[in-house]
Coordinates of C-alpha atoms (C1' of nucleotides) in Angstrom, one line a residue:
Chain A
M23 CA -62.0 99.4 -9.5
D24 CA -64.1 97.2 -7.6
Q25 CA -65.9 99.7 -5.1
Q26 CA -66.7 96.7 -3.1
G27 CA -63.3 95.6 -2.4
R28 CA -61.3 95.7 0.5
E29 CA -59.4 99.3 1.3
L30 CA -56.2 99.4 2.4
V31 CA -55.0 102.5 4.4
F32 CA -51.2 103.3 5.8
M33 CA -51.6 105.4 9.2
H34 CA -49.4 107.8 9.7
S35 CA -49.1 109.9 12.6
G36 CA -52.4 112.0 12.5
D37 CA -54.4 109.6 10.9
F38 CA -56.8 109.2 13.7
L39 CA -57.9 112.3 13.0
R40 CA -58.4 111.1 9.4
Q41 CA -60.7 108.2 10.7
N42 CA -63.4 111.0 11.7
P43 CA -63.4 113.3 8.5
G44 CA -66.1 116.4 8.6
V45 CA -67.1 118.7 10.8
S46 CA -65.4 118.3 14.0
D47 CA -61.6 119.1 12.2
H48 CA -62.3 122.1 11.8
L49 CA -64.0 122.6 15.5
N50 CA -60.5 120.9 16.6
D51 CA -58.4 123.8 14.4
S52 CA -60.5 126.5 15.7
S53 CA -59.5 125.6 19.5
S54 CA -55.9 124.2 18.4
G55 CA -53.0 127.1 19.3
D56 CA -51.1 125.6 16.6
H57 CA -50.8 127.1 13.6
T58 CA -49.5 124.5 12.0
Q59 CA -51.2 121.2 12.5
P60 CA -54.9 122.8 11.1
T61 CA -52.9 123.2 8.0
I62 CA -52.8 119.1 8.2
K63 CA -56.0 118.6 9.3
E64 CA -57.2 120.2 6.3
V65 CA -55.8 116.9 4.6
D66 CA -59.9 115.9 5.9
F67 CA -61.4 117.9 2.9
F68 CA -60.1 115.4 0.6
S69 CA -60.7 111.9 2.5
T70 CA -63.4 111.2 0.0
D71 CA -65.5 108.3 -0.9
R72 CA -64.9 107.4 -4.7
N73 CA -67.5 109.7 -5.9
G74 CA -65.3 112.5 -4.6
K75 CA -67.7 113.5 -1.3
S76 CA -67.2 112.4 2.1
R77 CA -69.7 111.3 3.9
S78 CA -70.3 114.3 6.1
E79 CA -70.1 116.4 2.4
H80 CA -72.9 114.5 1.6
Q81 CA -74.8 115.3 4.7
E82 CA -73.8 118.9 4.6
M83 CA -75.3 118.9 1.1
K84 CA -78.6 118.0 1.8
I85 CA -79.3 120.5 4.7
N86 CA -77.7 123.2 3.0
I87 CA -80.4 122.8 0.1
G88 CA -81.8 126.5 -0.2
S89 CA -79.7 128.0 2.5
S90 CA -76.6 128.9 0.6
S91 CA -77.9 132.0 -0.2
L92 CA -77.4 132.8 3.3
V93 CA -73.9 132.4 3.4
D94 CA -71.1 134.6 3.5
S95 CA -69.0 133.6 0.5
S96 CA -65.7 135.4 1.5
I97 CA -62.8 132.8 2.7
N98 CA -62.1 133.4 6.3
T99 CA -58.4 132.8 6.2
G100 CA -58.1 133.4 9.8
L101 CA -59.5 129.9 9.9
N102 CA -62.0 131.5 13.0
L103 CA -64.8 128.7 11.9
S104 CA -66.9 129.8 14.7
T105 CA -68.0 133.2 13.9
S106 CA -71.1 134.8 15.1
S107 CA -74.1 133.9 13.0
S108 CA -75.5 137.1 13.8
G109 CA -77.0 138.1 10.1
I110 CA -79.0 134.6 9.9
S111 CA -80.7 135.1 13.0
K112 CA -81.8 138.2 11.4
I113 CA -83.4 136.5 8.6
A114 CA -85.0 133.8 10.7
N115 CA -87.0 136.5 13.1
G116 CA -90.7 136.0 13.0
K117 CA -91.0 132.9 12.6
E118 CA -91.5 129.9 15.3
P119 CA -88.5 129.4 17.6
N120 CA -87.9 125.9 15.9
N121 CA -87.8 127.1 12.9
N122 CA -85.7 129.6 13.9
K123 CA -83.0 127.4 15.2
L124 CA -83.3 125.0 12.7
S125 CA -82.4 128.1 9.8
V126 CA -80.1 129.1 12.3
L127 CA -78.2 125.8 12.2
R128 CA -78.7 125.6 8.4
G129 CA -77.4 128.7 7.5
E130 CA -74.0 128.1 9.7
L131 CA -74.0 124.3 8.7
G132 CA -74.3 125.5 5.0
R133 CA -71.5 128.4 5.5
L134 CA -69.3 125.8 7.1
H135 CA -69.8 124.1 4.5
D136 CA -69.1 126.5 1.9
E137 CA -66.0 127.9 4.3
N138 CA -64.8 124.3 4.3
M139 CA -64.7 123.7 0.6
K140 CA -63.4 127.2 -0.1
L141 CA -60.5 126.2 2.4
G142 CA -60.2 122.6 0.8
K143 CA -60.1 124.3 -2.9
L144 CA -57.8 126.8 -1.0
L145 CA -55.5 124.4 0.1
V146 CA -55.2 122.2 -3.1
Q147 CA -54.3 125.9 -4.6
T148 CA -51.6 126.6 -2.2
T149 CA -50.1 122.9 -2.7
K150 CA -49.8 123.0 -5.9
S151 CA -48.0 126.3 -5.8
Y152 CA -45.7 125.0 -3.5
K153 CA -44.9 122.0 -5.6
D154 CA -44.4 124.8 -8.7
L155 CA -42.6 126.8 -6.3
Q156 CA -40.6 123.7 -4.9
A157 CA -40.0 122.1 -8.7
Q158 CA -38.6 125.7 -9.6
L159 CA -36.1 125.6 -7.1
L160 CA -34.8 121.9 -7.2
V161 CA -34.0 122.9 -11.2
A162 CA -32.1 125.7 -10.0
M163 CA -30.5 124.5 -7.3
P164 CA -28.2 122.4 -9.6
K165 CA -26.9 124.8 -11.4
Q166 CA -26.6 126.9 -8.4
T167 CA -23.9 124.7 -6.8
Q168 CA -22.0 123.9 -9.7
G169 CA -18.2 124.1 -9.7
C170 CA -18.0 124.1 -6.2
R171 CA -17.5 120.5 -6.2
V172 CA -16.8 119.1 -2.2
E173 CA -15.5 115.9 -2.0
Q174 CA -16.0 113.9 0.7
K175 CA -14.7 110.6 0.5
G176 CA -12.8 111.0 3.9
E177 CA -15.9 111.7 5.9
L178 CA -18.5 108.4 4.4
N179 CA -16.2 105.5 4.9
D180 CA -19.3 104.5 6.7
T181 CA -21.6 103.3 4.1
R182 CA -24.8 103.1 6.4
T183 CA -24.4 106.9 7.3
P184 CA -24.7 108.4 3.4
V185 CA -24.7 111.5 2.3
M186 CA -26.8 112.5 -0.6
S187 CA -27.3 115.1 -3.3
A188 CA -29.8 115.3 -6.1
Q189 CA -27.0 116.4 -7.8
H190 CA -25.1 113.6 -7.3
L191 CA -27.8 110.7 -8.0
M192 CA -28.1 112.2 -11.5
D193 CA -24.5 112.3 -11.9
H194 CA -23.4 109.8 -14.2
R195 CA -20.1 109.2 -12.7
P196 CA -19.7 106.2 -10.8
S197 CA -21.0 106.9 -7.3
D198 CA -23.5 104.7 -5.2
I199 CA -25.4 105.3 -2.4
T200 CA -27.3 102.2 -0.8
L201 CA -29.5 102.6 1.9
D202 CA -30.8 98.9 2.3
V203 CA -28.9 98.0 5.6
N204 CA -31.1 94.8 5.6
E205 CA -29.3 93.7 2.5
P206 CA -26.5 93.8 0.5
S207 CA -26.0 96.3 -2.3
V208 CA -26.2 95.3 -5.3
S209 CA -24.0 97.7 -6.5
D210 CA -20.4 97.9 -6.7
D211 CA -18.0 98.9 -3.7
K212 CA -17.5 102.6 -5.3
T213 CA -16.8 104.7 -2.1
P214 CA -19.9 107.3 -1.6
E215 CA -19.2 111.3 -2.4
L216 CA -20.8 114.2 -2.2
V217 CA -20.4 116.4 -5.1
V218 CA -21.4 119.8 -4.9
S219 CA -21.0 121.9 -7.6
P220 CA -21.9 125.1 -7.3
A221 CA -23.3 128.0 -10.0
N222 CA -23.6 130.5 -12.1
I223 CA -27.0 130.5 -12.0
M224 CA -27.7 133.9 -14.0
E225 CA -25.8 132.6 -16.9
K226 CA -27.9 129.2 -17.0
K227 CA -31.4 130.5 -16.1
S228 CA -32.9 131.1 -19.1
Q229 CA -31.6 127.7 -20.3
I230 CA -33.1 125.9 -17.1
L231 CA -36.7 127.7 -17.5
G232 CA -36.5 126.8 -21.1
K233 CA -36.0 123.1 -20.1
R234 CA -38.8 123.0 -17.1
A235 CA -41.6 122.8 -19.2
S236 CA -40.0 119.6 -20.8
I237 CA -39.2 117.9 -17.3
D238 CA -42.7 118.4 -16.4
D239 CA -43.9 116.8 -19.4
G240 CA -41.9 113.6 -18.6
I241 CA -38.6 112.8 -17.9
D242 CA -37.9 111.4 -21.1
Q243 CA -38.9 113.9 -23.3
T244 CA -35.6 115.1 -22.4
S245 CA -33.8 112.1 -23.3
H246 CA -30.1 112.7 -24.4
S247 CA -28.9 109.2 -24.8
R248 CA -29.1 107.3 -27.6
G249 CA -32.5 105.6 -28.2
S250 CA -35.5 104.8 -30.7
P251 CA -34.8 107.9 -32.6
K252 CA -39.1 108.0 -32.5
L253 CA -38.7 108.9 -28.6
E254 CA -36.0 111.2 -29.2
Q255 CA -37.0 114.4 -28.1
E256 CA -34.2 116.7 -27.9
K257 CA -30.8 116.7 -29.1
P258 CA -28.0 116.2 -26.8
D259 CA -26.8 119.1 -26.8
E260 CA -29.6 121.3 -25.7
Q261 CA -29.9 119.5 -23.1
V262 CA -28.5 121.2 -19.9
P263 CA -26.1 119.7 -17.4
G264 CA -27.7 118.3 -14.5
V265 CA -31.0 118.4 -15.9
V266 CA -30.7 116.1 -18.1
S267 CA -30.5 113.2 -16.3
F268 CA -33.8 113.6 -15.0
R269 CA -34.8 111.2 -17.1
K270 CA -32.7 108.7 -15.6
A271 CA -34.7 108.5 -12.4
R272 CA -36.0 104.9 -12.1
V273 CA -38.0 103.1 -9.5
S274 CA -37.3 99.6 -8.6
V275 CA -39.9 97.4 -7.0
R276 CA -38.7 93.5 -5.8
A277 CA -41.1 91.6 -5.0
R278 CA -41.3 88.1 -4.6
S279 CA -43.3 86.2 -7.9
E280 CA -43.4 83.2 -9.7
A281 CA -44.8 85.0 -12.6
P282 CA -43.0 86.2 -15.0
L283 CA -44.6 90.0 -14.8
I284 CA -46.0 92.4 -12.3
S285 CA -49.6 93.5 -13.9
D286 CA -49.3 96.9 -12.9
G287 CA -52.7 97.7 -15.5
C288 CA -50.5 98.8 -18.3
Q289 CA -49.3 97.5 -21.8
W290 CA -46.1 96.5 -22.5
R291 CA -44.7 95.1 -25.4
K292 CA -41.1 93.6 -25.3
Y293 CA -38.6 95.0 -27.6
G294 CA -35.3 92.9 -26.1
Q295 CA -34.0 90.5 -23.7
K296 CA -30.0 90.6 -22.2
M297 CA -27.9 88.2 -20.1
A298 CA -26.8 91.2 -17.8
N299 CA -24.4 91.7 -14.7
G300 CA -23.8 87.8 -14.2
N301 CA -27.4 87.1 -13.7
P302 CA -28.5 83.5 -15.2
C303 CA -32.0 85.4 -15.6
P304 CA -32.0 87.3 -18.7
R305 CA -32.9 90.9 -18.4
A306 CA -36.2 91.8 -19.7
Y307 CA -37.3 95.2 -21.7
Y308 CA -40.5 96.3 -21.9
R309 CA -42.2 99.7 -23.3
C310 CA -45.6 101.1 -22.9
T311 CA -47.7 100.6 -25.7
M312 CA -50.9 102.1 -24.7
A313 CA -49.9 105.3 -26.7
V314 CA -48.0 105.6 -29.2
G315 CA -44.9 107.5 -28.4
C316 CA -45.4 106.7 -24.6
P317 CA -41.9 107.0 -23.3
V318 CA -42.0 104.7 -20.5
R319 CA -39.9 101.7 -20.6
K320 CA -39.9 98.6 -17.8
Q321 CA -37.1 96.3 -17.2
V322 CA -38.1 92.9 -15.5
Q323 CA -35.3 90.9 -14.3
R324 CA -35.2 87.4 -11.7
C325 CA -32.7 88.5 -9.0
A326 CA -29.5 86.1 -9.0
E327 CA -29.8 85.4 -5.3
D328 CA -33.5 84.4 -5.4
N329 CA -35.2 83.5 -8.5
T330 CA -38.4 84.0 -7.0
I331 CA -37.4 87.6 -6.3
L332 CA -38.8 89.7 -9.3
I333 CA -37.4 93.4 -10.0
T334 CA -39.2 95.3 -12.3
T335 CA -37.7 98.6 -12.8
Y336 CA -39.7 101.8 -14.6
E337 CA -38.7 104.3 -15.9
G338 CA -40.0 107.5 -17.4
N339 CA -44.0 109.3 -17.4
H340 CA -46.6 108.6 -19.3
N341 CA -48.2 110.4 -21.7
H342 CA -51.2 109.0 -22.1
P343 CA -54.4 108.6 -19.7
L344 CA -53.9 105.4 -17.7
P345 CA -56.2 102.4 -16.3
P346 CA -56.6 103.0 -12.1
P347 CA -54.1 100.2 -11.7
A348 CA -51.6 101.8 -13.7
T349 CA -51.5 104.9 -12.4
A350 CA -50.3 104.1 -9.1
M351 CA -47.1 102.9 -10.7
A352 CA -47.0 105.4 -13.6
N353 CA -47.3 108.2 -10.0
T354 CA -44.7 106.1 -8.6
T355 CA -41.8 107.2 -11.5
S356 CA -42.9 111.2 -11.3
A357 CA -42.5 110.6 -7.8
A358 CA -39.2 108.8 -7.4
A359 CA -37.5 111.3 -9.9
A360 CA -39.2 114.4 -7.7
M361 CA -37.7 112.6 -4.9
L362 CA -34.2 112.5 -6.6
L363 CA -34.1 116.0 -6.6
S364 CA -35.7 116.7 -3.1
G365 CA -32.5 115.6 -1.8
S366 CA -31.0 118.1 -3.7
T367 CA -30.7 120.8 -1.1
T368 CA -27.7 121.6 -1.2
S369 CA -27.3 122.6 2.4
R370 CA -24.9 119.9 4.6
E371 CA -27.9 120.4 7.4
G372 CA -30.0 118.9 4.8
I373 CA -28.3 116.3 3.3
S374 CA -27.8 115.2 6.7
S375 CA -31.1 114.7 7.8
S376 CA -32.2 113.2 4.8
S377 CA -29.6 110.5 5.3
C378 CA -30.8 110.2 8.9
F379 CA -34.0 109.4 7.5
Y380 CA -33.7 106.8 4.7
P381 CA -32.2 104.1 7.5
C382 CA -36.3 104.2 8.7
L383 CA -37.1 102.9 5.3
P384 CA -35.6 98.8 5.3
M385 CA -37.2 98.6 2.3
A386 CA -36.3 101.7 0.3
T387 CA -33.0 101.7 -1.7
L388 CA -31.4 104.8 -3.0
S389 CA -28.5 103.9 -5.2
T390 CA -26.8 105.2 -8.1
S391 CA -25.9 101.9 -9.5
A392 CA -25.6 101.2 -13.3
S393 CA -25.4 105.0 -13.8
F394 CA -28.9 105.7 -12.7
P395 CA -30.3 107.2 -9.8
T396 CA -32.7 104.5 -8.6
I397 CA -35.0 103.9 -5.8
T398 CA -35.6 100.5 -4.7
L399 CA -38.4 99.0 -2.8
D400 CA -38.1 95.7 -1.1
L401 CA -41.0 94.5 -0.5
T402 CA -39.8 90.9 -0.3
Q403 CA -38.4 91.3 3.3
G404 CA -40.8 89.5 6.2
P405 CA -42.0 91.6 9.7
N406 CA -39.3 90.2 11.5
T407 CA -36.4 91.6 10.0
T408 CA -34.4 93.8 12.4
M409 CA -36.0 97.4 12.6
P410 CA -32.9 99.6 11.2
F411 CA -34.2 103.0 12.7
L412 CA -33.9 101.6 16.2
R413 CA -30.2 102.2 15.8
T414 CA -31.2 105.8 14.5
P415 CA -33.3 108.2 16.0
A416 CA -36.6 108.0 15.1
T417 CA -36.9 111.6 13.3
F418 CA -38.1 112.4 9.8
P419 CA -36.9 115.0 8.8
L420 CA -38.3 116.9 5.4
P421 CA -38.9 116.7 2.8
L422 CA -39.2 112.9 3.7
H423 CA -41.2 113.8 6.4
G424 CA -43.8 110.7 5.6
C425 CA -42.3 107.3 6.7
P426 CA -43.3 104.5 4.6
Q427 CA -44.3 102.1 7.3
L428 CA -45.4 99.8 4.6
L429 CA -44.7 96.5 3.9
G430 CA -42.6 93.7 6.1
N431 CA -42.6 95.5 9.3
P432 CA -44.3 96.8 12.3
M433 CA -44.7 99.8 11.3
Y434 CA -48.2 99.4 10.1
V435 CA -49.0 100.7 13.8
G436 CA -50.3 104.0 14.1
P437 CA -47.6 106.2 13.1
K438 CA -48.0 108.8 16.1
L439 CA -46.4 106.6 18.2
P440 CA -42.7 107.1 19.1
A441 CA -40.8 104.7 16.8
I442 CA -39.5 102.3 19.3
L443 CA -43.5 101.6 21.0
S444 CA -44.4 101.4 17.3
V445 CA -42.1 98.2 17.4
Q446 CA -43.5 97.0 20.3
L447 CA -47.1 97.0 18.9
G448 CA -46.1 95.6 15.6
Q449 CA -44.4 92.5 17.4
R450 CA -47.5 92.2 19.0
H451 CA -49.4 91.9 15.9
A452 CA -46.6 90.4 13.6
S453 CA -49.3 87.6 12.5
V454 CA -51.0 90.3 11.0
V455 CA -48.3 92.4 9.5
E456 CA -47.4 88.7 8.4
T457 CA -50.4 88.1 6.4
V458 CA -51.1 91.4 4.9
T459 CA -47.5 91.2 3.6
A460 CA -48.5 87.7 2.2
A461 CA -51.3 88.9 0.6
I462 CA -49.3 92.2 -0.8
A463 CA -46.5 89.9 -2.0
S464 CA -48.9 87.6 -3.4
D465 CA -50.9 90.7 -5.7
P466 CA -49.0 92.0 -8.0
Y467 CA -51.6 94.9 -8.1
L468 CA -51.5 95.0 -4.4
T469 CA -47.6 95.2 -4.8
A470 CA -47.5 97.8 -7.6
A471 CA -49.9 100.0 -5.7
V472 CA -47.8 99.5 -2.5
A473 CA -45.0 100.3 -4.2
A474 CA -46.2 103.7 -5.3
A475 CA -47.9 104.4 -2.0
A476 CA -44.6 103.6 -0.5
I477 CA -42.7 106.5 -2.5
S478 CA -45.4 108.7 -2.7
T479 CA -45.5 108.6 1.2
F480 CA -41.8 109.0 1.3
M481 CA -41.2 111.6 -0.6
G482 CA -43.7 113.5 1.3
T483 CA -45.0 114.6 -2.0
P484 CA -48.7 116.1 -1.9
R485 CA -50.5 113.6 -3.9
I486 CA -54.0 114.2 -4.3
I487 CA -55.8 111.7 -6.9
D488 CA -59.5 111.5 -7.1
G489 CA -61.6 108.5 -6.9
S490 CA -60.8 107.4 -10.8
N491 CA -56.8 106.8 -9.7
N492 CA -57.0 105.2 -6.6
L493 CA -54.3 106.4 -5.0
S494 CA -54.5 108.9 -2.4
V495 CA -51.5 109.8 -0.6
V496 CA -52.0 113.2 1.4
P497 CA -49.2 114.1 3.7
G498 CA -48.5 116.7 5.7
L499 CA -48.0 120.0 4.1
P500 CA -44.3 120.7 3.1
G501 CA -43.0 123.0 6.0
S502 CA -44.4 120.7 9.2
P503 CA -41.7 118.8 9.3
H504 CA -42.6 117.2 13.1
L505 CA -45.4 116.0 12.2
P506 CA -45.6 113.4 10.0
Q507 CA -48.6 112.9 8.5
S508 CA -50.1 111.2 5.8
C509 CA -52.4 108.6 4.9
T510 CA -52.1 106.2 2.3
T511 CA -55.3 104.9 0.3
F512 CA -55.3 102.6 -2.4
S513 CA -57.1 100.1 -4.9
T514 CA -55.7 96.9 -6.7
K515 CA -57.8 94.6 -9.1
E516 CA -58.7 92.9 -5.9
G517 CA -60.2 95.8 -4.2
C518 CA -59.5 98.9 -2.2
Y519 CA -57.4 98.1 0.7
R520 CA -57.4 99.8 4.2
L521 CA -55.0 99.3 7.0
G522 CA -54.4 101.5 10.2
S523 CA -54.5 101.4 13.3
D524 CA -57.9 99.1 13.2
L525 CA -55.8 96.2 12.2
Q526 CA -55.0 96.1 15.8
Chain B
dC5 C1' -53.0 89.8 -41.3
dG6 C1' -52.0 92.1 -37.1
dT7 C1' -50.0 92.1 -33.1
dG8 C1' -46.5 90.3 -29.9
dT9 C1' -42.1 87.7 -29.0
dT10 C1' -37.4 86.6 -29.5
dT11 C1' -32.8 87.4 -31.0
dG12 C1' -28.7 88.6 -33.3
dA13 C1' -26.3 92.9 -34.5
dC14 C1' -25.6 97.8 -33.4
dC15 C1' -24.8 102.2 -30.5
dC16 C1' -23.1 104.6 -27.3
dG17 C1' -20.5 105.8 -22.2
dC18 C1' -17.2 104.8 -19.1
dG19 C1' -12.9 102.3 -17.6
dC20 C1' -8.7 101.2 -18.0
Chain C
dG19 C1' -7.5 103.6 -28.3
dC20 C1' -9.8 99.2 -26.7
dG21 C1' -12.8 96.6 -24.3
dC22 C1' -16.6 95.4 -21.8
dG23 C1' -21.9 95.7 -20.7
dG24 C1' -26.0 98.5 -20.8
dG25 C1' -29.3 99.6 -24.1
dT26 C1' -31.7 99.4 -27.9
dC27 C1' -33.1 98.2 -33.0
dA28 C1' -35.2 95.3 -36.9
dA29 C1' -35.5 91.0 -39.1
dA30 C1' -37.4 86.8 -38.2
dC31 C1' -40.9 84.0 -36.3
dA32 C1' -45.0 82.6 -33.6
dC33 C1' -49.7 83.1 -32.6
dG34 C1' -54.6 83.8 -32.9

DNA sequence: CGTGTTTGACCCGCGC
DNA sequence: GCGCGGGTCAAACACG
């Protein structure tokens, strides 16, 4: 990736804290009485440059040469980062006062640096553990609720207040949950319904756990429907209901493009084309050819209403390393599946919260049309689109606490601002937004990256990718529902883009 | 000749 | 059971 390129960062709340990554962060942490915020600020540990080191880290590394041996290697889990350095002072005894000071400072810096690094690693491990646990929980949840079908057709007449569960989305029964309030649903008119099925957990537990590995490996590896025998990893009768259709999760990206394809960095082989759904434009089917047996497929079709809109739908996870431009989209597909499952918090409260959140995302649409749970990212809408969240409380409940304030909306502005204020500021800078939107829409690489960033962001999934992948979505840790924090950086063929409050 | 595309046929799931 | 539509296969074809 072009290291001299532009950098675009979607700033969410707490972004200004990341503007100055480095030592100052834990100083702030130590003075903060809120124990949830420091956790999120720890994200700064990873606001690194492409070599994986932040500037402050580089500086500290220089200073710390030769002093690391003085550093206490234990991790201060209490985050008391301003601890006494008396031990270091003793070592510095007998030298000139200046040298003493220098030694003390060096020692302290070194210790802080080490502590910083260790806390960062701890955070990564904690985040990973959380994700693992969440994945296990999400896999188990559909089983837990199996058999207790609650149909709420009567309560859900208003399709603008959709109620969603992953169980529902995974269900192949006809249903439709469309949250795109700016455009009419592409899907049919079926009334949304909530299906909650309770469970025989103990009966199926071993089966679920047995299937987890294949789910983690890639959603297509649990393929159950007919398809290429080469790709078929398991037989239908081996599937666990409720887990099966995880492979069906899709990510659809709508973008204006004259090109027949969105260049996403992957190699695709066309294996079919069909006229579908009354669309005068044929739908093309592509398969990833970067590795033998890669299960990822994509469909490309032009919008029937507007031929300039290209709809690209991705399905599956790559089973091979990807070039940076392709990584963004690859992460999108896996993130999509995870997000769909994340809605399976079976309590009514959780579901309602999720539905409350989605109207904040005019460009994000969830639907199960065509029997597949699909996340549609609409990158075609202009900045003047009526902001749907004005009609809804500007709250960002978990797990989708990172609002994808990305495209075509005034939400580029600092996310710590209230929603209304964000809109006002956004209108003030409409020209900037327009420019950026146009740039993004015109660049297929950027479009793909934005799509990936958007999904990853509003999923709230901690996603830390090293510099080689050029996509860094580091939202606040789960568990901080009222602190939507994420900072999205991504790169495209044209370079690395950075967008945030500094746009103003 | 190898690779990718085109295109008609086929399979499967779903609704009626 | 039948028809429809989505998705895939695979032979034929095109191209470098």
